PDB file of C-alpha atoms in Angstrom:
ATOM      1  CA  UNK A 834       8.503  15.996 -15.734  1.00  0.00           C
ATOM      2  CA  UNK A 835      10.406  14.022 -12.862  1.00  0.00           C
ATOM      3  CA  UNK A 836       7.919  12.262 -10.764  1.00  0.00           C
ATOM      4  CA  UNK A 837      10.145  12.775  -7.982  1.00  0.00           C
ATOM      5  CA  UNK A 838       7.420  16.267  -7.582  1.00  0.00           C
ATOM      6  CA  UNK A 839       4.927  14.103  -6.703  1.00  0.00           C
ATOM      7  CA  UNK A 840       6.700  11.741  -4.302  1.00  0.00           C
ATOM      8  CA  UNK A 841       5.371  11.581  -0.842  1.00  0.00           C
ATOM      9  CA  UNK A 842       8.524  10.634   0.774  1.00  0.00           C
ATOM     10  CA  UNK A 843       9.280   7.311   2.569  1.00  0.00           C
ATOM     11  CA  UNK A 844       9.330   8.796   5.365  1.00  0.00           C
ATOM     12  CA  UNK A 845       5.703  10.549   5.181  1.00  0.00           C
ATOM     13  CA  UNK A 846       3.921   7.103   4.450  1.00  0.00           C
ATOM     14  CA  UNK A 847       2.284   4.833   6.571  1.00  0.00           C
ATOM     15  CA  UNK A 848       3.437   0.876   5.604  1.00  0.00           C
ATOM     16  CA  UNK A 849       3.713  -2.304   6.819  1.00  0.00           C
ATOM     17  CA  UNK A 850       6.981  -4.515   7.505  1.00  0.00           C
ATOM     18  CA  UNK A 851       6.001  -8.279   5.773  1.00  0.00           C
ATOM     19  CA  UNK A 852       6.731  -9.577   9.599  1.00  0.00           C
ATOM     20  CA  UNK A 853       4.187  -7.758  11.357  1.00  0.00           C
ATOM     21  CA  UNK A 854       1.863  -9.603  12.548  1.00  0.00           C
ATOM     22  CA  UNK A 855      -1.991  -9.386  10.984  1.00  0.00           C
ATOM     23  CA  UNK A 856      -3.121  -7.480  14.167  1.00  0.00           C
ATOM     24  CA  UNK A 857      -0.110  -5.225  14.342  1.00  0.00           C
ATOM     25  CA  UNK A 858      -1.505  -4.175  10.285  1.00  0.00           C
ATOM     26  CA  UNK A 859      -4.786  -4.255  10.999  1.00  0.00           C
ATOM     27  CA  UNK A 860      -4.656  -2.297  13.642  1.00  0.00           C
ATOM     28  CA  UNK A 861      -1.543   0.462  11.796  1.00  0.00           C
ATOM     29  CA  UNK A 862      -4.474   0.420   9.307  1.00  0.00           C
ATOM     30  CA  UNK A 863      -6.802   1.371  11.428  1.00  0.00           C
ATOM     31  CA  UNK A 864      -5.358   4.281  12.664  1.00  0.00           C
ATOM     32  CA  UNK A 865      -4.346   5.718   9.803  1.00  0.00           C
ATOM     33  CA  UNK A 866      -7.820   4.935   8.281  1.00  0.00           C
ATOM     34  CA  UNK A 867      -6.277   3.400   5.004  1.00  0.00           C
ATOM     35  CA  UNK A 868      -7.867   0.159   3.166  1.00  0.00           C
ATOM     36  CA  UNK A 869      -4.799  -0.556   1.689  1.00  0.00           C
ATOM     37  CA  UNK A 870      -1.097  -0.353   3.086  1.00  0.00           C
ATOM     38  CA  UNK A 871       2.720  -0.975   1.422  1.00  0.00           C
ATOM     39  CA  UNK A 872       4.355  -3.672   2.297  1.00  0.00           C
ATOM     40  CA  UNK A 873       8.258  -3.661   2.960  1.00  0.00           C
ATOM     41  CA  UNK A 874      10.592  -5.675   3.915  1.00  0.00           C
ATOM     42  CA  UNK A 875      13.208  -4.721   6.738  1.00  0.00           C
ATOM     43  CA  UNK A 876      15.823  -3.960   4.260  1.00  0.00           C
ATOM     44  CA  UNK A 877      13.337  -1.311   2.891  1.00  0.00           C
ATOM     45  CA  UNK A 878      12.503  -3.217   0.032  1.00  0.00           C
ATOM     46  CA  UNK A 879       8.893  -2.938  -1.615  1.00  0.00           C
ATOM     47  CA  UNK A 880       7.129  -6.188  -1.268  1.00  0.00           C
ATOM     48  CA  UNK A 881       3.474  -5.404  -2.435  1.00  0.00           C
ATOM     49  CA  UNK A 882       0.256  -3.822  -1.246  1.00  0.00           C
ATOM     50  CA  UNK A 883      -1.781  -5.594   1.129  1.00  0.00           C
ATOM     51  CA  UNK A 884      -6.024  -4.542   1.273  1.00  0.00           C
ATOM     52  CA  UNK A 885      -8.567  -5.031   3.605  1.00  0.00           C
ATOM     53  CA  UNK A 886     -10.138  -7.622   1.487  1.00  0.00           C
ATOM     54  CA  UNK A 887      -6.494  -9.447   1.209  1.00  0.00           C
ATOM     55  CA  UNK A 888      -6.852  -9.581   4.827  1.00  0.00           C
ATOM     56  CA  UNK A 889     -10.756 -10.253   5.299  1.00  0.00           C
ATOM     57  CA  UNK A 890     -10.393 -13.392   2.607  1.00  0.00           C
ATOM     58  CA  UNK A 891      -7.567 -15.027   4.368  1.00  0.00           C
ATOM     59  CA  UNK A 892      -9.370 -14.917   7.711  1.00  0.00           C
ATOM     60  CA  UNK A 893     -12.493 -16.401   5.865  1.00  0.00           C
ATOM     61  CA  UNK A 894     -10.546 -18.758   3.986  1.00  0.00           C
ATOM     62  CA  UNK A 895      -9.346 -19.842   7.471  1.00  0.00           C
ATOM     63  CA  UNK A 896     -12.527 -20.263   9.242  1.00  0.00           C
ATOM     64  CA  UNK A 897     -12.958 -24.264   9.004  1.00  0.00           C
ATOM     65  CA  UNK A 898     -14.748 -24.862  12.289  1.00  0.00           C
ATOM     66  CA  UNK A 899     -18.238 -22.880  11.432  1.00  0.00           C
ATOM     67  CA  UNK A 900     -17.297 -19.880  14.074  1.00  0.00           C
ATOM     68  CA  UNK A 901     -17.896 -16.684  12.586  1.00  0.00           C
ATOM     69  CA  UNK A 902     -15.320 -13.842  12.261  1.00  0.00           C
ATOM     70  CA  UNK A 903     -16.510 -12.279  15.493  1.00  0.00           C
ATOM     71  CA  UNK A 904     -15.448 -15.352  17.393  1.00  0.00           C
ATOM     72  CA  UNK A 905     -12.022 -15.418  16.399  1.00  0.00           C
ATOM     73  CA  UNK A 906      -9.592 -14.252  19.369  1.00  0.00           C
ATOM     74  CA  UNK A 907      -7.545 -11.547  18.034  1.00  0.00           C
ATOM     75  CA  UNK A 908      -4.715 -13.370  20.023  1.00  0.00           C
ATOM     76  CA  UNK A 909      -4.888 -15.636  16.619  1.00  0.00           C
ATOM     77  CA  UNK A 910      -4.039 -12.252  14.448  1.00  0.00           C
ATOM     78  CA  UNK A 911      -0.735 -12.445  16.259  1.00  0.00           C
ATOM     79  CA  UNK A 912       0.244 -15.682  14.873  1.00  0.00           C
ATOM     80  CA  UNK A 913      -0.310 -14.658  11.738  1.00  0.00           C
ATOM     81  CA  UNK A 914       2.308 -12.312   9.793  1.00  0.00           C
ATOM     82  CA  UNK A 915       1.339  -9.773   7.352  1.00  0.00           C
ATOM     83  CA  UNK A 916       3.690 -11.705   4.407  1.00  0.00           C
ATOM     84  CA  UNK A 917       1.502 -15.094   4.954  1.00  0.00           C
ATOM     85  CA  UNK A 918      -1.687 -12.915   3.074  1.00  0.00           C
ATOM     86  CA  UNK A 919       0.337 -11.233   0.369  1.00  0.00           C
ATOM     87  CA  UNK A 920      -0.465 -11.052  -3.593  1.00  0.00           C
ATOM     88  CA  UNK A 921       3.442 -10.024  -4.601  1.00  0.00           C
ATOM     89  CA  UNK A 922       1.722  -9.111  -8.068  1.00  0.00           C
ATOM     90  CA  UNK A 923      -0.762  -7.594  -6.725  1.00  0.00           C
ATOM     91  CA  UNK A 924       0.005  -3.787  -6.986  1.00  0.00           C
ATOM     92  CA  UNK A 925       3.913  -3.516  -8.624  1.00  0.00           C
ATOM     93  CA  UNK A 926       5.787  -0.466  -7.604  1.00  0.00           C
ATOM     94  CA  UNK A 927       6.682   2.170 -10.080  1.00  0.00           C
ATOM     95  CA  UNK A 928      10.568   3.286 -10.125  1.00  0.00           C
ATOM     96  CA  UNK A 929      11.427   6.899  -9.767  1.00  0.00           C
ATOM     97  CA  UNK A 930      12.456   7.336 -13.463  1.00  0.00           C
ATOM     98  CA  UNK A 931       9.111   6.289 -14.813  1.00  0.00           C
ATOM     99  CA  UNK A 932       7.418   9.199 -16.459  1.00  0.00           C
ATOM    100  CA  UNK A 933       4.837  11.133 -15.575  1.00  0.00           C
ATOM    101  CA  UNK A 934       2.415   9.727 -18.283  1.00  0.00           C
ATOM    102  CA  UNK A 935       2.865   5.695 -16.860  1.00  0.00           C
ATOM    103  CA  UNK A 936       1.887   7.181 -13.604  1.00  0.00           C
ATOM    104  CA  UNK A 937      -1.353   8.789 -15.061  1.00  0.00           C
ATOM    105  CA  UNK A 938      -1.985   5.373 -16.410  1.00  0.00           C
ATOM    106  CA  UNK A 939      -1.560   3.214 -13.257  1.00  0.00           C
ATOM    107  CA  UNK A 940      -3.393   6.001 -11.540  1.00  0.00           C
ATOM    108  CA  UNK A 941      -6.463   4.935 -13.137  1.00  0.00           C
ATOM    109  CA  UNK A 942      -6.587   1.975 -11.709  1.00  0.00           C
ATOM    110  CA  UNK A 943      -4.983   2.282  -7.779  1.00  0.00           C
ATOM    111  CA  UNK A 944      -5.170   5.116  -5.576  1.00  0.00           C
ATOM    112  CA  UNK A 945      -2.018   5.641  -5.257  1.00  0.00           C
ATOM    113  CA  UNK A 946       1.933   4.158  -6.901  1.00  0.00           C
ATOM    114  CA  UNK A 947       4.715   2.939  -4.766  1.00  0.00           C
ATOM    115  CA  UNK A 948       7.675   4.078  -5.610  1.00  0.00           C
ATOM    116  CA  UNK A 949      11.014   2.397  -5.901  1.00  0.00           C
ATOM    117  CA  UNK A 950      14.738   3.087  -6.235  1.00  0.00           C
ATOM    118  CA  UNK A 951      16.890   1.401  -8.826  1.00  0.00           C
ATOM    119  CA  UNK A 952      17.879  -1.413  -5.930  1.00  0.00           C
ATOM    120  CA  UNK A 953      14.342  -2.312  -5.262  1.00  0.00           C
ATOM    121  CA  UNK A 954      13.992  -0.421  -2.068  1.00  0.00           C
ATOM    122  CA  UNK A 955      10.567   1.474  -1.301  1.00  0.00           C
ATOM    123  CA  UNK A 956      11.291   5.257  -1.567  1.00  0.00           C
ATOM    124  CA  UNK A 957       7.605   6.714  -0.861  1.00  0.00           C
ATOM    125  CA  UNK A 958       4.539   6.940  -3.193  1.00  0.00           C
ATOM    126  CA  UNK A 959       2.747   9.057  -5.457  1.00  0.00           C
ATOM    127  CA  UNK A 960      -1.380   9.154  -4.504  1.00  0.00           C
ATOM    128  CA  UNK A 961      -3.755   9.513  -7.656  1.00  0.00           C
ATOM    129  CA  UNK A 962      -5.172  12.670  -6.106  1.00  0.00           C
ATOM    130  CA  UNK A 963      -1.519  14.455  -6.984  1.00  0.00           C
ATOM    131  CA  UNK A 964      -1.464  12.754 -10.248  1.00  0.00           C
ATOM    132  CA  UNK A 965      -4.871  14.575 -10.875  1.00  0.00           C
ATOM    133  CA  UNK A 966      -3.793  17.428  -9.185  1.00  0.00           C
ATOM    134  CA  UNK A 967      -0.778  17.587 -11.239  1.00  0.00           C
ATOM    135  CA  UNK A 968      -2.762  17.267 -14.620  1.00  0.00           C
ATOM    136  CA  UNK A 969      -4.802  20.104 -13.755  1.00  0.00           C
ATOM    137  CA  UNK A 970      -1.893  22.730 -13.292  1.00  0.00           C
ATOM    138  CA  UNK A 971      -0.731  21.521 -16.426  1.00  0.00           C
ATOM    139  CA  UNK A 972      -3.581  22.302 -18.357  1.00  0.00           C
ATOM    140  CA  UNK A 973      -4.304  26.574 -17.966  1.00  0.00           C
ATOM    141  CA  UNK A 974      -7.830  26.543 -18.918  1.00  0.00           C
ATOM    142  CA  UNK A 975      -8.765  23.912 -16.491  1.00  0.00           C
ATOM    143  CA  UNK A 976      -7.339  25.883 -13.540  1.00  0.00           C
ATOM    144  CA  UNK A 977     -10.525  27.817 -12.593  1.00  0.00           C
TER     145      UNK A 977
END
């Protein structure tokens, strides 16, 4: 099977461009109530995925005066761009000619796959709840 069923296109996906700033992704986040977000570049290319806890750790990590997160200004977020916080290992992209059983695999582990053209550039994603879904009208008996 082409995985290219599955896709949820580009264009259907919430992400992040690496130059937001860490308010502009916390709050695209936010809205779209995800806790965890593609990263692109503006040529389109997938970066990595960057996580609430990504996010919460750095700001920790930069606390060195004793205030606690609720006194930081979140004019400070705006100094701070989304690709200072990212993991590039952290959650690798799949391309659009893997098959169908590397996505099950991966699937077990993240919610859901980004998804990649041959040049590297972020096409869309497949989410582990298609992946399941998928598995299940494959299998007759489990249809029910």
């Amino acid at each position: 099977m082409n995985i290219a069923f599955l896709l949820r296109p580009k264009s259907d996906v919430a992400f992040l461009y690496d130059d937001f700033s860490l308010r502009q992704g916390l709050e695209k986040m936010k809205h779209h109530g995800y806790t965890a977000i593609p990263v692109i570049d503006r040529e389109g290319h997938y970066i990595t995925t960057i996580s609430e806890g990504d996010i919460l750790w750095f700001i920790l990590k930069d606390i060195s005066d004793g205030k606690s997160i609720n006194g930081i200004p979140m004019q400070s977020l705006e100094k701070v761009h989304i690709r200072d916080v990212l993991h590039p290992d952290k959650n690798p992209p799949a391309s659009i000619t893997s098959s169908i059983e590397e996505l099950t695999s991966r699937a077990m582990e993240q919610n859901f796959i980004p998804v990649t053209d041959d040049s590297g550039s972020f096409i869309g994603m497949v989410t582990r709840r298609d992946v399941i879904k998928n598995l299940v009208e494959s299998v007759p008996e489990l249809e029910k």
